[in-house]
Tab-separated table of C-alpha atoms in Angstrom:
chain	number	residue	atom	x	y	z
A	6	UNK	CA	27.888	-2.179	-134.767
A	7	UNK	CA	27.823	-0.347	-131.843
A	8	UNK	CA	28.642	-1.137	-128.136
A	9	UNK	CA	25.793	-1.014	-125.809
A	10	UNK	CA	26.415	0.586	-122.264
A	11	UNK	CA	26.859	-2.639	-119.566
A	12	UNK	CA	23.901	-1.420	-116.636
A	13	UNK	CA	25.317	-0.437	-113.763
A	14	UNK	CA	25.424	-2.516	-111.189
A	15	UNK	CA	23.529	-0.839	-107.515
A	16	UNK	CA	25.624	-0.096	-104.551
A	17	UNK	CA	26.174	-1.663	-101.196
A	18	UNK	CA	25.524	-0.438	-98.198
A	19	UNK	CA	27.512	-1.498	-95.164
A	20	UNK	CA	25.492	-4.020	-94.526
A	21	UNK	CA	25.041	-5.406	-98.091
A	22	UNK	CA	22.152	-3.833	-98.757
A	23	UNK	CA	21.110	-1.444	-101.665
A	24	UNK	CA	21.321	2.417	-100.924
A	25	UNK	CA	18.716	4.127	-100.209
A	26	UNK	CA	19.495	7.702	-101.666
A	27	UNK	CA	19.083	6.914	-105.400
A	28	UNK	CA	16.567	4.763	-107.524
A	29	UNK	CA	18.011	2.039	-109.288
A	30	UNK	CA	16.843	0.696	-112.317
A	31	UNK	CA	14.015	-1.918	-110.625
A	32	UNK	CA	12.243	1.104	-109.837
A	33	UNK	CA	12.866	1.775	-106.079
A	34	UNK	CA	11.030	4.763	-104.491
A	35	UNK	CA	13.100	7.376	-103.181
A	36	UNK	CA	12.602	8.672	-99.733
A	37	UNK	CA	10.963	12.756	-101.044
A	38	UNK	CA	8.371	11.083	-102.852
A	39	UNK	CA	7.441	9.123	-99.573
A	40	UNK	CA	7.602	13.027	-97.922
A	41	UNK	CA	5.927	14.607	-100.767
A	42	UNK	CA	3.141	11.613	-99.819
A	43	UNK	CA	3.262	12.782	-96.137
A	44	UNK	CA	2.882	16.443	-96.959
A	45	UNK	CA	-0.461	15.528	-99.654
A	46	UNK	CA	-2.172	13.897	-96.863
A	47	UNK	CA	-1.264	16.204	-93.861
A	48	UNK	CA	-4.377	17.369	-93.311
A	49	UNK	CA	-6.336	13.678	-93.326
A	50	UNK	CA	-3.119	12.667	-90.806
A	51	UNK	CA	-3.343	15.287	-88.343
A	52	UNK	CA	-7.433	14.821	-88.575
A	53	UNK	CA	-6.834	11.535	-87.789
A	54	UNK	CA	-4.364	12.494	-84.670
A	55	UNK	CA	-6.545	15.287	-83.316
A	56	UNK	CA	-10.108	12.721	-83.240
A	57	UNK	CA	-7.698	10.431	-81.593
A	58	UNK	CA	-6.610	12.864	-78.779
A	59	UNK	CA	-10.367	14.069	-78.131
A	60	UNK	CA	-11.188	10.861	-77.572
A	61	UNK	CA	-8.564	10.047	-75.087
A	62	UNK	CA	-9.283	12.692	-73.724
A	63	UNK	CA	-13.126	12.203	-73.208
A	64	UNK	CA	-12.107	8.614	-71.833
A	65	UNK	CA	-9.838	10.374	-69.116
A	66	UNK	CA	-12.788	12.649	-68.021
A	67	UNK	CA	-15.438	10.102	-67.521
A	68	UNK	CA	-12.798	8.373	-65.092
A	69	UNK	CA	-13.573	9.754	-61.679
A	70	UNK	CA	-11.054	9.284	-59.096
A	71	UNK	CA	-12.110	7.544	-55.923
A	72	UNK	CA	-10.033	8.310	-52.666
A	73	UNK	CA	-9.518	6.170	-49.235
A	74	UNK	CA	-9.101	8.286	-45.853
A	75	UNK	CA	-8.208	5.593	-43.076
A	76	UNK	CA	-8.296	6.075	-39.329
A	77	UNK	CA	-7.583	3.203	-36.754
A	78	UNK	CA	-9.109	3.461	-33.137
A	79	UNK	CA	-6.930	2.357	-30.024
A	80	UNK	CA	-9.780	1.238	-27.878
A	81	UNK	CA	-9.287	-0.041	-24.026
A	82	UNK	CA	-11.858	-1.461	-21.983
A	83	UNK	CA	-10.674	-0.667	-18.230
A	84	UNK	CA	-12.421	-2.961	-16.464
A	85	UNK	CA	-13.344	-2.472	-12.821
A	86	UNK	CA	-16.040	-4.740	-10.307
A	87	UNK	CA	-19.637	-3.948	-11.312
A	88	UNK	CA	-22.429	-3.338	-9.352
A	89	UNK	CA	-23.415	-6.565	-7.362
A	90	UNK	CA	-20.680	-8.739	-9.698
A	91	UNK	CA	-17.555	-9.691	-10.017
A	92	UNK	CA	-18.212	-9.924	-13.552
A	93	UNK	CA	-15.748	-7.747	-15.576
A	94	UNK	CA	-15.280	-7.595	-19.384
A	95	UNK	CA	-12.017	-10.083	-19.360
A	96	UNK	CA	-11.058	-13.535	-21.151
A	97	UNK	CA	-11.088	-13.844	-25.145
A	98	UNK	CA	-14.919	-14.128	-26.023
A	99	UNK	CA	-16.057	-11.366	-23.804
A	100	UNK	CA	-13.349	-8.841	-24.946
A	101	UNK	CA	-14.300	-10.913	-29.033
A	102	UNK	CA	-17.958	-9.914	-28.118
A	103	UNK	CA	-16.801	-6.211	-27.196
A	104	UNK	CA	-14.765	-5.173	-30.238
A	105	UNK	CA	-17.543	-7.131	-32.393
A	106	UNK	CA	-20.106	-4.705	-30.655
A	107	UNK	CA	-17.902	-1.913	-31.105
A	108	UNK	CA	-17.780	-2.175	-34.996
A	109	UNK	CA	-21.288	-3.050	-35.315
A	110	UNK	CA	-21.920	0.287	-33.061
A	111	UNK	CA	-19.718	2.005	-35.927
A	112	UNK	CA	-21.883	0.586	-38.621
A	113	UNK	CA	-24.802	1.486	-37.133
A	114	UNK	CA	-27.892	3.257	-39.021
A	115	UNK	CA	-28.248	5.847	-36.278
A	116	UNK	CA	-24.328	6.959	-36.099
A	117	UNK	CA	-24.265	7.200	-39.936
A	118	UNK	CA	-27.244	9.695	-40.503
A	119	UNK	CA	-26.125	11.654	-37.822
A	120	UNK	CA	-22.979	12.081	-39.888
A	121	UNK	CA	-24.819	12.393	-43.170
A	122	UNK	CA	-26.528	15.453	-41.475
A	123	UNK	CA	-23.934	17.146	-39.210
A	124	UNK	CA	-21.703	17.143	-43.177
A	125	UNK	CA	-25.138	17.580	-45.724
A	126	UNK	CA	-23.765	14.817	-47.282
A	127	UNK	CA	-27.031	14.748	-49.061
A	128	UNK	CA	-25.697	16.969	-51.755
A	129	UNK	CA	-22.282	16.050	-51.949
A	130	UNK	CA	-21.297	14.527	-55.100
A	131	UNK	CA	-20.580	10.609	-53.464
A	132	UNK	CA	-24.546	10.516	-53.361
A	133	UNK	CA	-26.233	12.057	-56.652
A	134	UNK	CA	-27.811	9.892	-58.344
A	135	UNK	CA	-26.490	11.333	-61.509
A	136	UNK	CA	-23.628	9.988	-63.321
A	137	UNK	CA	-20.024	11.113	-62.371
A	138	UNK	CA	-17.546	12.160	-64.675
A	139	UNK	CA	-17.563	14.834	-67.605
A	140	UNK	CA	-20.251	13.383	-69.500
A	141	UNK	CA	-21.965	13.139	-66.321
A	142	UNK	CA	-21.461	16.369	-65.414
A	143	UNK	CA	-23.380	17.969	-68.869
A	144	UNK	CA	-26.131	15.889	-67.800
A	145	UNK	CA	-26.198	18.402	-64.774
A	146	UNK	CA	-26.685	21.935	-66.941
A	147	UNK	CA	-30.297	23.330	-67.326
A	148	UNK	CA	-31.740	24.090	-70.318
A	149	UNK	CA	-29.612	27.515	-70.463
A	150	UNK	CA	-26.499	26.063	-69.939
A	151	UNK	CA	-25.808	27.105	-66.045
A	152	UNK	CA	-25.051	24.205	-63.576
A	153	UNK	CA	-28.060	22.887	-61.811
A	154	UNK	CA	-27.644	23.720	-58.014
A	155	UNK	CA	-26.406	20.796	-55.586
A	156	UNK	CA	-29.441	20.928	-53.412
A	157	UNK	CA	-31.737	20.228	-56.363
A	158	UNK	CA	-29.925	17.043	-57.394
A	159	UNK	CA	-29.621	15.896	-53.620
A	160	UNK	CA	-31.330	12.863	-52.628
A	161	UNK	CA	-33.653	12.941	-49.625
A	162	UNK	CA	-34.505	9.863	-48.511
A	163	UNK	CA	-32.642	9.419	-45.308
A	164	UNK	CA	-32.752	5.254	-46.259
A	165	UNK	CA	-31.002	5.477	-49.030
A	166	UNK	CA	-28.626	7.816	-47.685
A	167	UNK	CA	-27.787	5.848	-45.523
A	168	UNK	CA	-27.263	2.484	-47.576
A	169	UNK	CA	-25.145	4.569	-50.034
A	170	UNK	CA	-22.935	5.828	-46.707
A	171	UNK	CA	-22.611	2.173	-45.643
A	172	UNK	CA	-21.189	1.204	-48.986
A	173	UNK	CA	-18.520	3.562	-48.655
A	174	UNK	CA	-17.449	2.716	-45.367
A	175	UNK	CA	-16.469	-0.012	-43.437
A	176	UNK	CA	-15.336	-0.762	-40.093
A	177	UNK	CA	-13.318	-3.805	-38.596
A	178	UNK	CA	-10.890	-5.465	-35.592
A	179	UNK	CA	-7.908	-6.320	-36.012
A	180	UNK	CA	-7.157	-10.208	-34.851
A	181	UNK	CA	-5.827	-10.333	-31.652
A	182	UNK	CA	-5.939	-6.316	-31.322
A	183	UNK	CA	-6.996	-3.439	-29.584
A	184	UNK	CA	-7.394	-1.401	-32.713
A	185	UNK	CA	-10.904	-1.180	-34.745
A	186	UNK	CA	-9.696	0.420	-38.184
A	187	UNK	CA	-12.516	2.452	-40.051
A	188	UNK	CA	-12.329	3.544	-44.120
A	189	UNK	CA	-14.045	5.104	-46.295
A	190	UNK	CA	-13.600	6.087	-49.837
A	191	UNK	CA	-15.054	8.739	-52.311
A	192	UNK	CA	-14.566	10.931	-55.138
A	193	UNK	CA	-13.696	14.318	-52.974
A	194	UNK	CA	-10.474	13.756	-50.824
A	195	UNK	CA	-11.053	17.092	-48.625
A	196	UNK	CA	-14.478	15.404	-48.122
A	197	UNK	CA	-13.586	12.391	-47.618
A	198	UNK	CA	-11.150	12.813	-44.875
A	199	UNK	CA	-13.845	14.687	-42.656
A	200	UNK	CA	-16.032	11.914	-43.101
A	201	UNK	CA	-13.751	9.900	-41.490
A	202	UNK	CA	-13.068	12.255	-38.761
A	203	UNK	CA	-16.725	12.701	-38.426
A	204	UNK	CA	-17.611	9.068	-37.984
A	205	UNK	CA	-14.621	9.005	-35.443
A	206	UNK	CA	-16.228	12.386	-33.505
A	207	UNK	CA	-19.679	11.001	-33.585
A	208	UNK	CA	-18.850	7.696	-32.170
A	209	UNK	CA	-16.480	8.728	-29.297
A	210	UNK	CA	-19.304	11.334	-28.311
A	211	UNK	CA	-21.655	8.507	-28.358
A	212	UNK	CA	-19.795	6.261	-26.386
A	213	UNK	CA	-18.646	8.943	-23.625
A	214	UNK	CA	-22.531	10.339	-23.521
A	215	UNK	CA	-23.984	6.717	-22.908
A	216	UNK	CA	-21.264	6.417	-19.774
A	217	UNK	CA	-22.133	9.639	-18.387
A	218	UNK	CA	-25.590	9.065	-18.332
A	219	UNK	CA	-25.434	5.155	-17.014
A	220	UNK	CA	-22.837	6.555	-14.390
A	221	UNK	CA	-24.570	9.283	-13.110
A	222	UNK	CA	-27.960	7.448	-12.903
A	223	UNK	CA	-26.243	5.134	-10.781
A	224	UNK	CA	-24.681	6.729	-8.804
A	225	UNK	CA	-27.676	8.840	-8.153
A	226	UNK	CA	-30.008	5.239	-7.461
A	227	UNK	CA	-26.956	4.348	-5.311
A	228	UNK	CA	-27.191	7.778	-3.514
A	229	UNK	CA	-31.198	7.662	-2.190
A	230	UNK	CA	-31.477	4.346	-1.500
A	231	UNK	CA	-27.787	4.870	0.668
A	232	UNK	CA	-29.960	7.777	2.470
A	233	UNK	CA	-32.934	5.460	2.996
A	234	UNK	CA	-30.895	3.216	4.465
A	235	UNK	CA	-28.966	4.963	6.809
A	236	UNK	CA	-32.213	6.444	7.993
A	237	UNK	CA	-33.367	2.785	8.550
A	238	UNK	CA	-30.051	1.692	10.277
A	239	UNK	CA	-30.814	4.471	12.410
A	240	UNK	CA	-33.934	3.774	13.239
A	241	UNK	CA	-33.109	0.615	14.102
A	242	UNK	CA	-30.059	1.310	16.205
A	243	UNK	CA	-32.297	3.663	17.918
A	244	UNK	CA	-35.535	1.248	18.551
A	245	UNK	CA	-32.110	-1.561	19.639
A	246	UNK	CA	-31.311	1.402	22.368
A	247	UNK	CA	-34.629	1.980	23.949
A	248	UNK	CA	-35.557	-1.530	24.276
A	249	UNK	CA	-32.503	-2.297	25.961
A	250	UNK	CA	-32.681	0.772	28.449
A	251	UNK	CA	-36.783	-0.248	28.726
A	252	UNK	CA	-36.157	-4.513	30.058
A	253	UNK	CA	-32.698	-3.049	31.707
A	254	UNK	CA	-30.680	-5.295	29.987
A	255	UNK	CA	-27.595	-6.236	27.828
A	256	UNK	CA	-26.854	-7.944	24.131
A	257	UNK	CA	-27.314	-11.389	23.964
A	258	UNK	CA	-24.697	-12.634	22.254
A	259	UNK	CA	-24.253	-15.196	24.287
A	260	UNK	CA	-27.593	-16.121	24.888
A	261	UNK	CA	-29.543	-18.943	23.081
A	262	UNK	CA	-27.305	-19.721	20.154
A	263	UNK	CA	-29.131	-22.282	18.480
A	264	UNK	CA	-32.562	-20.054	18.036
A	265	UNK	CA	-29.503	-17.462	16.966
A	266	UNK	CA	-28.182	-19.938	14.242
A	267	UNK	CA	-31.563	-20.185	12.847
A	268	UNK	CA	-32.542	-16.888	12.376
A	269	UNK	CA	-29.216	-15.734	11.904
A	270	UNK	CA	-29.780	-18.608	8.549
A	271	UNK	CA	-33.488	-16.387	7.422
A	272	UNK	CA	-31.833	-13.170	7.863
A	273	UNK	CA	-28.846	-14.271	5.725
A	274	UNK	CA	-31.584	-15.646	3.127
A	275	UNK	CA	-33.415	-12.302	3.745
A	276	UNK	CA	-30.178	-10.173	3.113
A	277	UNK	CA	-29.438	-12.182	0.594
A	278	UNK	CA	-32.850	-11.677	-1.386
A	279	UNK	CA	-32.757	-7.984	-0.690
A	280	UNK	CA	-29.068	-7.973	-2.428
A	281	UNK	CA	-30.661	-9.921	-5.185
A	282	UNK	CA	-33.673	-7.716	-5.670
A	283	UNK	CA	-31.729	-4.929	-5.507
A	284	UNK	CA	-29.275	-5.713	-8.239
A	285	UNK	CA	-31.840	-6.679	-10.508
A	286	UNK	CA	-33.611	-3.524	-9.877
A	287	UNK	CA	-30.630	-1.032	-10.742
A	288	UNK	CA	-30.350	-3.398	-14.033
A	289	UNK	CA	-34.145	-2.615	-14.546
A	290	UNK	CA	-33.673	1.074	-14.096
A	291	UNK	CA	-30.582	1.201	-16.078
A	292	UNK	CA	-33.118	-0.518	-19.192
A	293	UNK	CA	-35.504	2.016	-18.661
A	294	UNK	CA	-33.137	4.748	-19.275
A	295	UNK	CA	-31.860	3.613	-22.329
A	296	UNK	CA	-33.974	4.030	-25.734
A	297	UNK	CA	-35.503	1.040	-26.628
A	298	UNK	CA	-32.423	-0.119	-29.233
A	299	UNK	CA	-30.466	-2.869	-30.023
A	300	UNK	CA	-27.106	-0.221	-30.083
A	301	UNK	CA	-28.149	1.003	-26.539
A	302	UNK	CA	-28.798	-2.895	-25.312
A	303	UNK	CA	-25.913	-4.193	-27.178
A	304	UNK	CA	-23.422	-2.938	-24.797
A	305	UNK	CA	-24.713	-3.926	-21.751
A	306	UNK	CA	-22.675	-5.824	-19.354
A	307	UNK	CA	-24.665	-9.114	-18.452
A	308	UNK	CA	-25.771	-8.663	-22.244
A	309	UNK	CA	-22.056	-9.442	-23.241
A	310	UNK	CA	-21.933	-12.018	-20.823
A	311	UNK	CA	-24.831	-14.208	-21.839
A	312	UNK	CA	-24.320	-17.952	-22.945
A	313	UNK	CA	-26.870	-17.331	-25.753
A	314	UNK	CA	-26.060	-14.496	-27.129
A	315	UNK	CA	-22.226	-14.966	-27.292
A	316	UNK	CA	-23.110	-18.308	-29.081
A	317	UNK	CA	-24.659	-16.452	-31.499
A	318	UNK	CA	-22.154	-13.947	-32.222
A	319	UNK	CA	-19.814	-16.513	-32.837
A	320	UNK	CA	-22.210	-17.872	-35.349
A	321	UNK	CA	-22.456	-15.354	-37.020
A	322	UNK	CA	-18.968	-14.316	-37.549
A	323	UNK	CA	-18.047	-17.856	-38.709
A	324	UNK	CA	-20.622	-17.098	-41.539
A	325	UNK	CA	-19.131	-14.034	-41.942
A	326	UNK	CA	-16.160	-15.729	-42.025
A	327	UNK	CA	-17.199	-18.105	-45.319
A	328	UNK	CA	-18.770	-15.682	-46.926
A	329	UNK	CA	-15.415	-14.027	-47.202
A	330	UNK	CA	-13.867	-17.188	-48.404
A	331	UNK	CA	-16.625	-17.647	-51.101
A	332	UNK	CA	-16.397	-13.840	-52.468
A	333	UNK	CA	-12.989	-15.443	-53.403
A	334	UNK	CA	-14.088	-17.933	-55.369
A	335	UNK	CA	-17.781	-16.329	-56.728
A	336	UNK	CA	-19.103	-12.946	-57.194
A	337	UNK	CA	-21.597	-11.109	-55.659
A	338	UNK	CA	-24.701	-12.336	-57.603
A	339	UNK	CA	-23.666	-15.571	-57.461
A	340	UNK	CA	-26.380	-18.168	-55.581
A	341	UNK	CA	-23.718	-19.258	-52.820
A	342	UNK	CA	-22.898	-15.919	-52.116
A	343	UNK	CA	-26.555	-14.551	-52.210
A	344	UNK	CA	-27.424	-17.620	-50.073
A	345	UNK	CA	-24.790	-17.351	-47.311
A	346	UNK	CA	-25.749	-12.886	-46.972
A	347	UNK	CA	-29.272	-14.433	-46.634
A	348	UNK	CA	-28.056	-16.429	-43.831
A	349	UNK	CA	-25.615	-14.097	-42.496
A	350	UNK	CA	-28.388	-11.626	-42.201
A	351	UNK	CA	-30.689	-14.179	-40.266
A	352	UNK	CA	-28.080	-14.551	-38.034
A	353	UNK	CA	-27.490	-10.714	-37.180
A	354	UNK	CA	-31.431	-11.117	-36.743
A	355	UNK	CA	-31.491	-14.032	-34.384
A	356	UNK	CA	-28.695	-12.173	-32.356
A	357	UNK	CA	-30.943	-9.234	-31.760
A	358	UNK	CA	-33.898	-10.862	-30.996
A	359	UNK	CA	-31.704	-12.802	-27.871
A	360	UNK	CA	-30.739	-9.488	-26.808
A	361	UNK	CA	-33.960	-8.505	-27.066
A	362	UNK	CA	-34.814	-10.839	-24.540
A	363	UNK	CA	-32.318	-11.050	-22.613
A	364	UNK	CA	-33.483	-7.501	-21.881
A	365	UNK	CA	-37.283	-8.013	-21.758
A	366	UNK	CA	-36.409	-11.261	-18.968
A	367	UNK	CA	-35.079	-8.255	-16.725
A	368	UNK	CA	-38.579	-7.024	-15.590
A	369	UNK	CA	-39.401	-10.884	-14.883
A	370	UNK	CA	-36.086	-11.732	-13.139
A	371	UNK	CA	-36.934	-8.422	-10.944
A	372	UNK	CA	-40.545	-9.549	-10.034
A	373	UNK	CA	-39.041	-13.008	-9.140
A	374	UNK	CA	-36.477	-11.998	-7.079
A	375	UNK	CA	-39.475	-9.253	-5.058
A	376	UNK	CA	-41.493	-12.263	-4.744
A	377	UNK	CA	-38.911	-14.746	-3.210
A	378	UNK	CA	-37.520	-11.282	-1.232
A	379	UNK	CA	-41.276	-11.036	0.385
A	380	UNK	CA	-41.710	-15.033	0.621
A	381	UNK	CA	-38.653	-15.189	2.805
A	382	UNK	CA	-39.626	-12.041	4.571
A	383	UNK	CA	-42.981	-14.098	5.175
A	384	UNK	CA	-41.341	-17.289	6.673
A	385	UNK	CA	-39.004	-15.073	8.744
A	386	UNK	CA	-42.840	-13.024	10.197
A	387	UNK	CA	-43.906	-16.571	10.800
A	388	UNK	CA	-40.606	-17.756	12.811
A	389	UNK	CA	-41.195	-14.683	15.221
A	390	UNK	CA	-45.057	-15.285	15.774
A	391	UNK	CA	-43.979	-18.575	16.574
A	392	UNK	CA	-41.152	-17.763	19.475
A	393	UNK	CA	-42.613	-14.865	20.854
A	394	UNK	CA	-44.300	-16.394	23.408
A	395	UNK	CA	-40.907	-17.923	24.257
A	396	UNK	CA	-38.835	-16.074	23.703
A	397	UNK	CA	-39.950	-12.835	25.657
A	398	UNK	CA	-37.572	-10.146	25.994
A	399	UNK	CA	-34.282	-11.716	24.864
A	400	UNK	CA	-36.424	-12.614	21.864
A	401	UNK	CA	-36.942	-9.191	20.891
A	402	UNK	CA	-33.981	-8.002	21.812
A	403	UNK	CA	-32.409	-11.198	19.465
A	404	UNK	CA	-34.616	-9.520	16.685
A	405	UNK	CA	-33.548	-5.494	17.463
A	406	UNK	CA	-30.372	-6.594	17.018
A	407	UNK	CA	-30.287	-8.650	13.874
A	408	UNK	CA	-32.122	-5.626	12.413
A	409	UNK	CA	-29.687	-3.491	12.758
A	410	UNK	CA	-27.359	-5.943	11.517
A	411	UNK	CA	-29.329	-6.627	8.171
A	412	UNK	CA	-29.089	-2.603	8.062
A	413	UNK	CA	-25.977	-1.822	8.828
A	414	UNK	CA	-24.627	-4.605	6.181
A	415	UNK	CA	-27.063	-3.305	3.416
A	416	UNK	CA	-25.540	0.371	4.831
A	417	UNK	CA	-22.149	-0.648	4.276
A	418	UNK	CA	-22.634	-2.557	0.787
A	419	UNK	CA	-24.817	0.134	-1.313
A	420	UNK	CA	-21.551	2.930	0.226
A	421	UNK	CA	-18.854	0.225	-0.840
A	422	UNK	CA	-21.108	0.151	-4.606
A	423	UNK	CA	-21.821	4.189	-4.395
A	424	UNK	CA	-18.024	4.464	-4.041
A	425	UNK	CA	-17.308	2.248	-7.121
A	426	UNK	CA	-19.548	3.703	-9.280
A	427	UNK	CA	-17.997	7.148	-8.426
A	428	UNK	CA	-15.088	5.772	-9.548
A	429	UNK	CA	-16.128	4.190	-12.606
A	430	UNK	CA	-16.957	7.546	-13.851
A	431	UNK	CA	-13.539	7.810	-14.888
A	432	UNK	CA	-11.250	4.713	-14.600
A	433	UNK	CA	-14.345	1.859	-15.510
A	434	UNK	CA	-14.787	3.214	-18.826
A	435	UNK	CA	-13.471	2.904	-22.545
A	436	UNK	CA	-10.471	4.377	-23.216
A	437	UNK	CA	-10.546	5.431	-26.697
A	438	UNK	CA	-7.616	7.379	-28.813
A	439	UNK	CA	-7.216	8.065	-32.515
């Protein structure tokens, strides 16, 4: 009988567990056959790795960067009297109403395809209509393989253009601010960046042009009608001299005060319609100058200062306001939102058509204030065919002299505006800085 061999019972590790260097009886695997394993299926494995690094890597190439250039605007209304006002951009919904005109100015159709064609955006690769990335970029080879040209891709419908620009930028005031911050973002940073200093070139250039041109056509209204007047003061001063030397006597200041009183009450009425019909015709000459545009109107002073319209601003920044809240809550397709841009744009509408005619009521407030000028100039004819006959000399003389009152008052007021608007060339203006 022979002794059978006890099996060997398999080693511990440290831990208790069964070594891992040498097979035991159950039949454990060793770890070369798991490497001889490895090295039979290299090829499948690094297959496998290589397809999976192409495609990573074709998934990183369709991703196109997108880059944000930011500049913020310090602007500064100075404000100064204006022409036949004391009205003067001051108080929070006038300076509210500026900055919003400002922005909207900014975001104007007019200022963005000047940019689009001062930089050819038109072929720059923010507005293709091809797709961006790697795979969009094969998609741009001719049938040989070259790259297809820019300029043949380009779109060229200015529209469009300028919808695409708008979606890249945007423009807004800070609360309780002087600064108006613009962005803008795109796939070329170089690019980018001068779009941003282009909109910020275009706009001060703007701005400074439409001063120079309101200030200068002023002041050169201001200028002939100061001539015609002084000629007229003259004139009168002149015809006041003669008479006096002609009847051989003195002012008559002290002469029948009561008929004084009352026509010193029609010429006041008189001088005061002349001031009137004057003011409303430098604001009609002013309109006339401008292009007939709601960013050339926008601006204007007594614009900004009507009731109506600054209702309506404020109108339609509260929508503005909720739409905000709801892009929170909803996206863009949903009905709330699509309902309250529908609204918001009918507002922007209904602001434009006030300033529209606030504008168009100019040429009517200026033929209302000629006729009251002449209707007071009429009762004023019909007071001195009345009192000549009684008047006599001192009557005339009472007349010579209130003329060259009215004149030399009217003299004095259109220098004291001419001087002002001289002025306003440089200090009543909007201070801008980057």
């Amino acid at each position: 009988m022979q002794n059978k061999p006890y099996p060997q019972q398999p080693q511990m590790g440290p831990r208790g567990q069964h070594g891992q260097q040498h097979a035991g009886p159950n039949g454990s695997r060793p770890l070369l056959e798991y490497w001889h394993i490895i090295l039979r299926h290299k090829w499948a494995i690094l297959s496998i790795t290589l397809l999976c690094t192409i495609i990573g890597f074709f998934i990183a190439a369709s991703k196109t960067p997108i880059f944000q250039a930011n500049s913020r605007l310090l602007i500064v209304p100075e404000t100064h009297q204006l022409l036949f006002s004391d009205d003067s951009i001051k108080g929070g919904k006038q300076l509210n109403a500026f900055y919003r005109t400002q922005v909207e100015i900014i975001h104007s159709r007019s200022l963005a395809a000047e940019v689009i064609k001062e930089l050819n955006l038109a072929s720059h690769i923010d507005y293709l209509p091809e797709k961006s990335g790697f795979i969009g970029s094969l998609s741009k080879l001719d049938e040989n393989g070259a790259p297809v040209k820019a300029e043949k891709l380009a779109l060229h419908n200015i529209d469009t253009l300028v919808s695409m620009f708008k979606t890249h930028m945007t423009a807004s005031s800070e609360r309780n601010s002087e600064v108006v911050g613009i962005r803008y973002e795109g796939k070329d940073p170089v690019m980018t960046a001068k779009i941003v200093n282009k909109v910020v070139e275009v706009y001060i250039k703007r701005v400074e042009l439409a001063q120079r041109q309101s200030n200068s056509e002023t002041v050169q209204w201001l200028s002939e009608n100061l001539e015609i007047a002084r000629q007229k003061l003259v004139e009168s001063e002149a015809e006041l001299q003669s008479y006096q030397n002609k009847e051989n006597i003195g002012d008559s200041e002290n002469e029948d005060r009561i008929q004084s009183g009352k026509y010193g009450n029609i010429m006041s009425k008189l001088l005061a319609a002349r001031t009137k019909r004057a003011e409303y015709e430098i604001r009609l000459q002013q309109v006339k100058s401008l292009p007939r545009k709601i960013e050339a109107y926008q601006n204007l002073q007594y614009v900004l200062n009507n009731t109506s319209v600054q209702r309506l601003n404020e109108k339609r920044d509260q929508i503005a306001q909720e739409i905000l809240v709801l892009s929170e809550r909803y996206g863009k397709k949903h009905p709330k939102i699509i309902a309250a841009k529908r609204e918001l744009q009918s507002a922007i509408d209904r602001v434009h058509q006030e300033i529209f005619r606030v504008v168009n009521s100019i040429q009517k407030d200026y033929e209302l204030a000629v006729a009251q000028e002449k209707e007071v100039g009429k009762i004023y004819n019909q007071m001195q065919e009345e009192d000549r006959s009684q008047k006599g000399a001192r009557f005339n003389l009472a007349k010579l002299e209130r003329e060259v009152e009215t004149n030399k008052e009217l003299y004095n007021m259109l220098l004291t505006k001419l001087k002002e608007a001289d002025i306003a060339r440089n200090k009543g203006k909007i201070n801008i800085k980057v």
